[in-house]
Amino acid sequence: MHEITPRILLAGTALALLMSLPTGEAAAKTEEGAKSADDLLVVDCLLPQKVRRLGRNNTYLAPRRPIRTTAVDCRIRGGEYTQPDQASFATSLEVWLPRAKGGDAEAQYFVGQIFERGLGTSPDHAAAAEWYRKAAEQGYSAAMVDLGYLYEKGLGVEADEVAALNWYRRAAGLAEDLVVLEAQEYDALVEAREALDGKISEVEALQGEIEELRRQLSAAEEAGDMEQKRQATLQSILTRLEADLASRQREVNEGRGRIASLEKQLETVAEKGGGATAAGSASLGEIPFGSYHALVIGNSEYRNLPKLAAAADARQVADLLEKKYGFTVRLMLDADRYQIMNALNQLREQLTEEDNLLIYYAGHGERDAEGQTAYWQPIDAAPDNPANWIPSGVVTEHLDLIAANHVFVVADSVYSGLRTRSSVARLPRGMTDEERYFHIKLLLEKRARLVLSSGGFAAARGDAAAAPSDSGGSTFVSAFLQVLRRNDGVLEASRLYTALNEQLFESNRNSSNLEFATMKWARNDLADFFFVPSDLR
């Protein structure tokens, strides 16, 4: 493979002209300048130097400032960047390292991210931890979360669950006794269910062997051709199998008891796990939840791939979000790559920190051979040709740039680049209305980038979580809608995941594909996403 020398692009437009435009006109200019979806990819952009005036007669050039933005926006602002498909470890460091060495916490965070990702080289987790720590010690909470993840996994630092938990708690800004990280309990429940399924399969197989052996013995005895020695051997085998069966049945009973115990521990929502504990109706109206927006994408009529029922599902999701939860919804049906990328870019231009954003995607998806990268396949996608596919990482990069504090992706498809569920804060059970009210307000000030994914390849692959339901749509979205319809209080995304996981397991006896975590390459403060019915706000 030939090594490609990164190509640096310099914009020729006048920065002064852009700076003089009102925000709306600048946004229109950006959209007008985007000729293709590639123009809307996120890049590390180095803005030009600005002339500063000191006193009447003294002027000087201020240092160049790095930002993350789209390629077209960087060009319009007169910036310098490397083509996304040619970006490398060296070119990204060249943009951020000088400012990081100068003590800028955000730059230190991005340098840590560059070392952790590798960008064409092996990741250097030790260096990543060092830079994350520099930013974390300055109070940069996203760096605290990523440093906690390295401690949790033992990457670049010695594995230390206590240190990981402490960094997570510091990022959330909550007292130690008021943060409950239940990932281990969730994992234990999933593992216990999988183990129980395995034991049940073993029992069924043994029962089949025993029945067949008994049939053979009975038939041979009736025919009168059973030798005494052979009969003793078969009886011995039968006795051993029956003893093994009894042992397996005891293990099945123990497994069911363990699952019952774990389910009791995770009983955090209302009856059948479908609702949420309200935070005291008297105080809910005082909580500034902000405005809610949703981009709902349903791709059904594929040009080169099998058709899906995703459009009908998307309409139901959009309708429920709008009518019950007061979302401002943009519904996109059968969208191509450019349309999806442009919609994400428009959200970046429109939303503020006071907003909440939900992205719903239903359509075909695919993973690479190693399972490290997942892609959404727009309506113009072709099989075995990723040219028009959208990597999850590209979606994550756009959502990282959006100003909205709380962003939640719900994908009836695949998604990659996730942290562990430990990096999601969960409010503890048994809180009083006053405690819950206080901590919801506190988490609303934090930044969240969360993903809930069916983990399958939509209905086309036939996974339990993504397979068609009796109504013709996806089982995943059917359960998702039921949980939201039953909810009558403040429902966190983390509790929605618990209820959905329970419901899918009950209906399919296999929900192991369901994924819920924070985005790996987006800034998170260990917060959550809140669904609040309109009549409570």
XYZ file of C-alpha atoms in Angstrom:
537
model
C 0.000 0.000 0.000
C 1.377 3.403 -0.970
C 1.687 5.974 1.774
C -0.456 9.025 1.094
C 1.003 12.380 2.016
C -1.668 14.436 3.831
C -2.977 17.290 1.735
C -3.423 20.591 3.580
C -6.281 22.758 2.347
C -6.157 26.518 2.692
C -9.346 28.513 2.303
C -9.280 31.526 0.061
C -12.440 33.251 1.278
C -12.276 36.401 3.324
C -12.638 35.728 7.054
C -13.609 39.326 7.705
C -16.621 39.004 5.422
C -17.868 35.904 7.229
C -17.399 37.451 10.658
C -19.582 40.351 9.614
C -22.511 38.095 8.699
C -25.348 37.475 11.183
C -25.512 33.930 12.557
C -28.370 32.880 10.283
C -26.585 34.175 7.193
C -23.372 32.410 8.227
C -25.297 29.166 8.594
C -26.848 29.646 5.172
C -23.388 30.356 3.756
C -22.091 27.092 5.227
C -24.967 25.109 3.759
C -24.562 26.813 0.397
C -20.848 25.996 0.333
C -21.401 22.274 0.958
C -21.306 20.578 -2.426
C -21.293 17.010 -1.122
C -21.573 14.992 2.084
C -17.768 14.970 2.308
C -17.838 18.756 2.784
C -19.814 18.125 5.984
C -17.272 15.792 7.596
C -15.706 17.036 10.843
C -12.051 18.120 10.692
C -9.375 19.576 12.969
C -9.272 23.156 11.705
C -6.520 25.682 12.364
C -7.968 29.183 12.076
C -5.789 31.995 10.710
C -4.014 34.466 12.962
C -5.925 37.572 13.973
C -4.499 41.059 14.120
C -4.783 42.458 17.661
C -4.344 46.112 18.637
C -2.612 47.167 21.843
C -3.068 50.858 22.532
C -3.143 53.332 19.648
C -0.159 52.352 17.599
C 0.844 48.799 18.536
C -0.556 45.794 16.679
C 0.397 42.126 16.847
C -0.684 38.750 15.483
C -2.551 36.507 17.934
C -1.695 32.756 17.895
C -3.650 30.528 15.523
C -6.614 28.855 17.211
C -7.587 25.185 16.644
C -11.249 24.204 16.502
C -13.261 21.171 15.458
C -15.766 21.980 12.734
C -16.914 20.832 9.299
C -14.624 21.020 6.292
C -16.840 23.571 4.538
C -17.065 25.775 7.647
C -13.274 25.670 8.023
C -12.847 26.791 4.407
C -15.341 29.607 4.775
C -13.551 30.861 7.888
C -10.207 30.866 6.121
C -8.883 27.923 8.107
C -6.432 25.143 7.331
C -7.183 21.445 7.629
C -6.257 18.007 6.374
C -8.669 15.963 4.283
C -10.538 13.623 6.701
C -9.525 10.501 4.771
C -5.858 11.544 4.974
C -5.770 12.715 8.587
C -3.107 11.019 10.686
C -1.668 10.948 14.165
C 0.962 13.533 13.183
C -1.366 15.961 11.413
C -3.908 15.958 14.267
C -1.214 16.479 16.887
C 0.190 19.357 14.855
C -3.127 21.171 15.277
C -3.716 20.613 19.007
C -0.376 19.940 20.721
C 0.988 23.533 20.849
C -2.136 24.814 22.589
C -2.214 21.762 24.886
C 1.368 22.416 25.962
C 0.288 25.970 26.723
C -2.153 24.627 29.323
C -5.471 24.743 27.437
C -7.673 22.026 28.999
C -9.797 21.400 25.897
C -6.682 21.005 23.745
C -5.199 18.628 26.352
C -8.389 16.578 26.176
C -8.189 16.341 22.372
C -4.499 15.397 22.521
C -5.411 12.601 24.953
C -8.097 11.479 22.531
C -5.608 11.450 19.637
C -3.232 9.205 21.612
C -6.089 6.903 22.660
C -7.454 6.544 19.123
C -4.082 6.012 17.479
C -5.183 7.421 14.077
C -3.281 4.963 11.919
C -0.837 3.912 14.638
C -1.195 1.758 17.742
C -2.967 3.593 20.582
C -0.699 5.006 23.301
C -2.929 4.678 26.343
C -0.238 5.784 28.793
C 0.188 9.086 26.939
C -3.600 9.412 26.653
C -3.948 9.000 30.417
C -1.282 11.636 31.019
C -3.033 14.250 28.874
C -6.500 13.370 30.162
C -5.167 13.815 33.693
C -3.789 17.285 32.862
C -7.220 18.354 31.586
C -9.097 16.592 34.407
C -7.039 18.339 37.065
C -8.191 21.640 35.554
C -11.822 20.560 36.037
C -12.486 19.419 32.445
C -15.154 16.800 33.191
C -15.084 15.027 29.802
C -11.427 14.207 30.486
C -12.417 12.872 33.910
C -14.818 10.412 32.267
C -12.237 9.206 29.743
C -9.552 8.906 32.417
C -12.002 6.912 34.530
C -12.579 4.597 31.567
C -8.829 3.945 31.236
C -8.678 3.070 34.946
C -11.731 0.837 34.604
C -10.182 -1.093 31.718
C -6.552 -0.929 32.877
C -5.399 0.826 29.687
C -2.189 2.812 30.108
C -2.662 2.749 33.880
C -3.048 -0.023 36.428
C -6.651 -1.198 36.564
C -8.322 0.430 39.569
C -12.109 0.294 39.921
C -12.064 2.677 42.883
C -10.075 5.300 40.944
C -12.384 4.847 37.947
C -15.469 5.313 40.103
C -14.001 8.406 41.771
C -13.245 10.052 38.426
C -16.738 9.219 37.188
C -18.246 10.751 40.318
C -16.139 13.893 39.996
C -17.306 14.258 36.402
C -20.946 13.955 37.458
C -20.468 16.533 40.208
C -22.443 14.376 42.620
C -21.586 13.319 46.157
C -20.114 9.837 46.442
C -23.126 8.370 48.215
C -25.529 9.737 45.616
C -24.154 8.147 42.465
C -25.109 4.572 41.715
C -23.231 2.872 38.875
C -25.223 -0.279 38.234
C -23.383 -1.606 35.176
C -22.036 -4.621 37.059
C -25.544 -5.540 38.177
C -26.840 -5.248 34.592
C -23.950 -7.343 33.291
C -24.473 -9.928 36.030
C -28.150 -10.217 35.107
C -27.379 -10.679 31.406
C -24.674 -13.258 32.198
C -27.002 -15.108 34.580
C -29.713 -15.286 31.930
C -27.283 -16.507 29.306
C -25.940 -19.124 31.725
C -29.498 -20.228 32.544
C -30.338 -20.573 28.847
C -27.226 -22.726 28.451
C -28.185 -24.947 31.391
C -31.740 -25.324 30.075
C -30.341 -26.375 26.686
C -28.102 -28.925 28.422
C -31.077 -30.289 30.359
C -33.150 -30.598 27.199
C -30.281 -32.375 25.413
C -29.808 -34.815 28.319
C -33.520 -35.512 28.456
C -33.414 -36.350 24.753
C -30.440 -38.700 25.228
C -32.126 -40.433 28.151
C -35.389 -40.926 26.249
C -33.532 -42.364 23.267
C -31.494 -44.707 25.479
C -34.626 -45.909 27.267
C -36.291 -46.535 23.916
C -33.338 -48.598 22.718
C -33.297 -50.624 25.958
C -37.029 -51.285 25.776
C -36.884 -52.310 22.121
C -33.923 -54.647 22.695
C -35.553 -56.303 25.701
C -38.768 -56.912 23.748
C -36.795 -58.471 20.897
C -34.952 -60.715 23.357
C -31.551 -60.090 21.763
C -29.996 -58.017 24.580
C -26.755 -59.466 25.907
C -26.381 -59.262 29.666
C -23.060 -57.401 29.401
C -24.410 -54.867 26.901
C -27.533 -54.358 29.005
C -25.418 -53.612 32.091
C -23.365 -51.097 30.117
C -26.433 -49.289 28.846
C -27.999 -49.273 32.313
C -24.797 -47.792 33.696
C -24.867 -45.061 31.041
C -28.526 -44.399 31.782
C -27.849 -44.094 35.534
C -24.990 -41.654 34.886
C -27.113 -39.549 32.532
C -29.973 -39.416 35.030
C -27.580 -38.272 37.772
C -26.146 -35.646 35.403
C -29.674 -34.508 34.561
C -30.553 -34.109 38.237
C -27.408 -32.027 38.766
C -28.210 -29.812 35.775
C -31.778 -29.321 36.974
C -30.466 -28.176 40.369
C -28.210 -25.670 38.544
C -31.224 -24.457 36.546
C -33.176 -23.883 39.767
C -30.204 -22.066 41.307
C -29.899 -19.927 38.160
C -33.559 -18.979 38.321
C -33.118 -18.013 41.946
C -30.094 -15.847 41.106
C -31.995 -14.105 38.314
C -34.923 -13.417 40.652
C -32.507 -11.876 43.153
C -30.822 -9.701 40.504
C -34.170 -8.592 39.078
C -35.256 -7.530 42.550
C -32.080 -5.431 42.880
C -32.792 -3.751 39.549
C -36.453 -3.023 40.251
C -36.167 0.718 39.684
C -39.196 1.513 37.589
C -42.917 1.247 38.023
C -45.038 -1.848 37.543
C -43.493 -4.259 35.002
C -40.567 -1.897 34.524
C -42.542 0.344 32.221
C -42.777 3.648 34.037
C -40.616 5.918 36.108
C -40.687 7.369 39.579
C -41.976 10.907 39.351
C -39.942 13.615 41.012
C -42.866 15.085 42.915
C -45.456 16.740 40.697
C -45.371 19.937 42.733
C -41.728 20.628 41.888
C -41.474 19.231 38.358
C -42.702 22.416 36.760
C -39.848 24.319 38.379
C -37.142 22.203 36.729
C -35.736 23.885 33.587
C -35.723 20.880 31.272
C -35.346 23.115 28.207
C -36.676 22.548 24.696
C -36.816 19.096 23.101
C -35.915 18.365 19.474
C -35.806 15.125 17.506
C -34.430 14.043 14.156
C -36.306 10.853 13.231
C -34.950 8.879 10.265
C -36.734 5.871 8.778
C -35.251 4.234 5.674
C -37.444 1.658 3.958
C -37.401 1.958 0.168
C -33.763 1.065 -0.455
C -32.507 1.244 -4.017
C -29.946 -1.555 -3.755
C -30.745 -3.322 -0.451
C -33.803 -5.231 0.835
C -36.772 -3.072 1.787
C -37.701 -2.550 5.446
C -40.716 -1.458 7.497
C -38.627 1.308 9.092
C -40.664 4.236 7.718
C -43.826 3.119 9.522
C -41.866 2.694 12.757
C -40.318 6.143 12.357
C -43.738 7.739 11.912
C -44.945 6.167 15.162
C -41.847 7.359 17.040
C -42.211 10.887 15.648
C -45.905 11.005 16.526
C -45.368 9.865 20.129
C -42.419 12.208 20.747
C -44.384 15.159 19.394
C -47.774 14.544 21.018
C -46.863 13.125 24.426
C -43.404 14.595 25.071
C -43.580 17.920 23.228
C -40.612 17.366 20.895
C -40.135 19.526 17.828
C -39.701 16.708 15.330
C -38.100 16.587 11.911
C -39.155 13.355 10.198
C -36.944 12.127 7.352
C -38.080 9.115 5.356
C -35.849 7.365 2.819
C -32.938 9.764 3.271
C -29.668 9.525 1.370
C -26.173 10.183 2.732
C -26.075 13.883 1.918
C -29.523 14.530 3.389
C -28.612 12.854 6.702
C -25.254 14.627 6.943
C -26.857 17.974 6.078
C -29.576 17.472 8.713
C -26.920 16.866 11.374
C -25.064 19.982 10.254
C -28.230 22.090 10.451
C -28.793 20.934 14.034
C -25.288 22.148 14.855
C -26.232 25.564 13.532
C -29.632 25.737 15.247
C -29.457 24.236 18.747
C -28.199 25.830 21.973
C -27.158 24.569 25.404
C -30.774 24.934 26.545
C -31.902 22.218 24.109
C -32.245 18.432 24.280
C -31.807 16.359 21.125
C -32.897 12.825 20.273
C -31.689 11.147 17.073
C -33.729 8.122 16.015
C -32.462 5.968 13.146
C -34.145 2.903 11.683
C -32.631 1.296 8.629
C -29.957 -1.043 7.401
C -26.599 -1.121 9.161
C -23.364 -3.050 8.868
C -20.183 -3.749 10.849
C -16.683 -4.234 9.494
C -15.015 -7.634 9.674
C -13.347 -6.859 13.028
C -16.564 -5.456 14.500
C -14.808 -2.209 15.432
C -16.673 0.118 13.063
C -20.417 0.256 12.486
C -22.151 2.007 9.605
C -25.625 3.329 8.932
C -26.667 2.606 5.360
C -28.651 5.446 3.770
C -31.169 4.908 1.020
C -28.452 5.233 -1.661
C -26.162 2.626 -0.046
C -24.867 -0.227 -2.151
C -24.007 -3.678 -0.756
C -20.294 -4.363 -0.152
C -19.418 -0.772 -1.066
C -19.071 1.615 1.917
C -18.685 4.738 -0.246
C -22.144 6.015 0.740
C -22.324 4.458 4.194
C -22.147 6.683 7.281
C -19.752 5.482 10.019
C -20.981 5.819 13.600
C -17.828 7.819 14.291
C -18.942 10.495 11.828
C -22.326 10.772 13.584
C -20.556 10.973 16.944
C -18.248 13.765 15.727
C -21.224 15.836 14.580
C -23.119 15.278 17.823
C -20.032 16.302 19.790
C -20.096 19.686 18.003
C -23.797 20.321 18.653
C -24.304 22.739 21.548
C -27.270 20.853 23.065
C -26.327 19.618 26.531
C -28.225 16.334 26.311
C -28.114 14.207 23.153
C -29.496 10.678 22.919
C -29.203 8.384 19.886
C -31.755 5.584 19.607
C -30.721 3.286 16.756
C -32.777 0.354 15.548
C -29.551 -0.714 13.902
C -25.870 -0.828 14.878
C -23.568 1.721 16.527
C -19.899 1.520 17.465
C -17.477 3.519 19.566
C -19.119 3.177 22.982
C -17.754 3.306 26.522
C -19.033 0.941 29.207
C -22.369 1.410 30.949
C -20.396 2.398 34.042
C -19.871 5.788 32.396
C -23.598 6.555 32.683
C -24.746 8.109 35.968
C -27.852 6.651 37.568
C -29.831 8.212 40.358
C -30.029 5.924 43.387
C -33.235 4.225 44.389
C -35.228 5.292 47.428
C -34.601 9.035 47.040
C -37.103 11.479 48.442
C -38.902 13.834 46.056
C -36.674 16.679 47.239
C -33.453 14.687 46.668
C -34.581 13.548 43.243
C -35.592 17.084 42.289
C -32.183 18.441 43.336
C -30.154 15.808 41.504
C -32.189 15.964 38.293
C -31.509 19.712 38.232
C -27.820 19.043 38.791
C -27.599 16.451 36.005
C -29.396 18.813 33.627
C -26.409 21.141 33.903
C -24.100 18.343 32.753
C -23.374 17.203 29.219
C -24.588 13.804 27.964
C -23.945 11.906 24.723
C -25.728 8.553 24.993
C -26.567 5.691 22.627
C -29.238 2.998 22.841
C -28.854 0.497 20.017
C -30.717 -2.682 19.094
C -27.278 -4.012 18.159
C -28.639 -5.926 15.169
C -28.613 -5.253 11.456
C -32.220 -4.039 11.521
C -34.987 -6.336 10.346
C -32.936 -7.650 7.454
C -30.647 -9.730 9.669
C -33.379 -11.139 11.857
C -31.839 -10.583 15.290
C -34.302 -10.914 18.140
C -34.097 -7.251 19.089
C -34.427 -6.064 15.511
C -36.672 -8.718 14.008
C -40.152 -7.787 12.742
C -42.887 -7.791 15.360
C -46.392 -9.151 14.884
C -47.483 -5.730 13.614
C -44.869 -5.846 10.840
C -42.443 -3.415 12.462
C -39.394 -3.957 14.613
C -39.667 -5.714 17.980
C -37.123 -3.231 19.323
C -39.117 -0.136 18.391
C -42.379 -1.766 19.483
C -40.936 -2.257 22.978
C -39.389 1.239 22.922
C -42.779 2.786 22.137
C -44.548 0.752 24.823
C -42.140 1.896 27.525
C -42.551 5.553 26.527
C -46.337 5.252 26.322
C -46.604 3.763 29.815
C -44.325 6.351 31.394
C -46.083 9.112 33.337
C -43.124 10.767 35.087
C -39.509 11.765 34.564
C -37.901 8.829 32.776
C -34.112 8.718 32.470
C -32.534 7.026 29.447
C -30.768 4.639 31.838
C -34.114 3.493 33.289
C -35.635 3.284 29.824
C -32.818 0.877 28.922
C -33.591 -1.270 31.979
C -37.298 -1.463 31.126
C -36.598 -2.155 27.456
C -34.071 -4.863 28.279
C -36.613 -6.560 30.558
C -39.375 -6.379 27.978
C -37.273 -7.717 25.117
C -35.990 -10.578 27.236
C -39.513 -11.560 28.243
C -40.764 -11.532 24.649
C -37.701 -12.998 22.901
C -35.620 -14.689 25.612
C -32.612 -13.013 23.982
C -31.783 -9.341 24.457
C -27.989 -9.662 24.638
C -27.565 -7.514 21.516
C -29.049 -4.458 23.209
C -26.379 -1.787 23.817
C -26.523 1.285 26.047
C -23.547 3.504 26.891
C -21.920 6.872 26.343
C -20.306 7.736 23.011
C -16.599 7.041 23.064
C -15.325 10.060 21.119
C -17.752 12.712 22.311
C -17.463 14.872 25.410
C -19.557 13.493 28.278
C -19.998 14.713 31.848
C -21.585 11.491 33.151
C -25.126 12.828 32.828
C -28.372 11.305 31.512
C -31.211 12.107 29.117
C -34.695 12.799 30.506
C -38.062 12.058 28.899
C -40.695 14.322 30.449
C -44.357 14.331 29.305
C -45.512 17.750 28.136
C -48.125 18.076 30.874
C -45.393 17.886 33.547
C -43.285 20.725 32.148
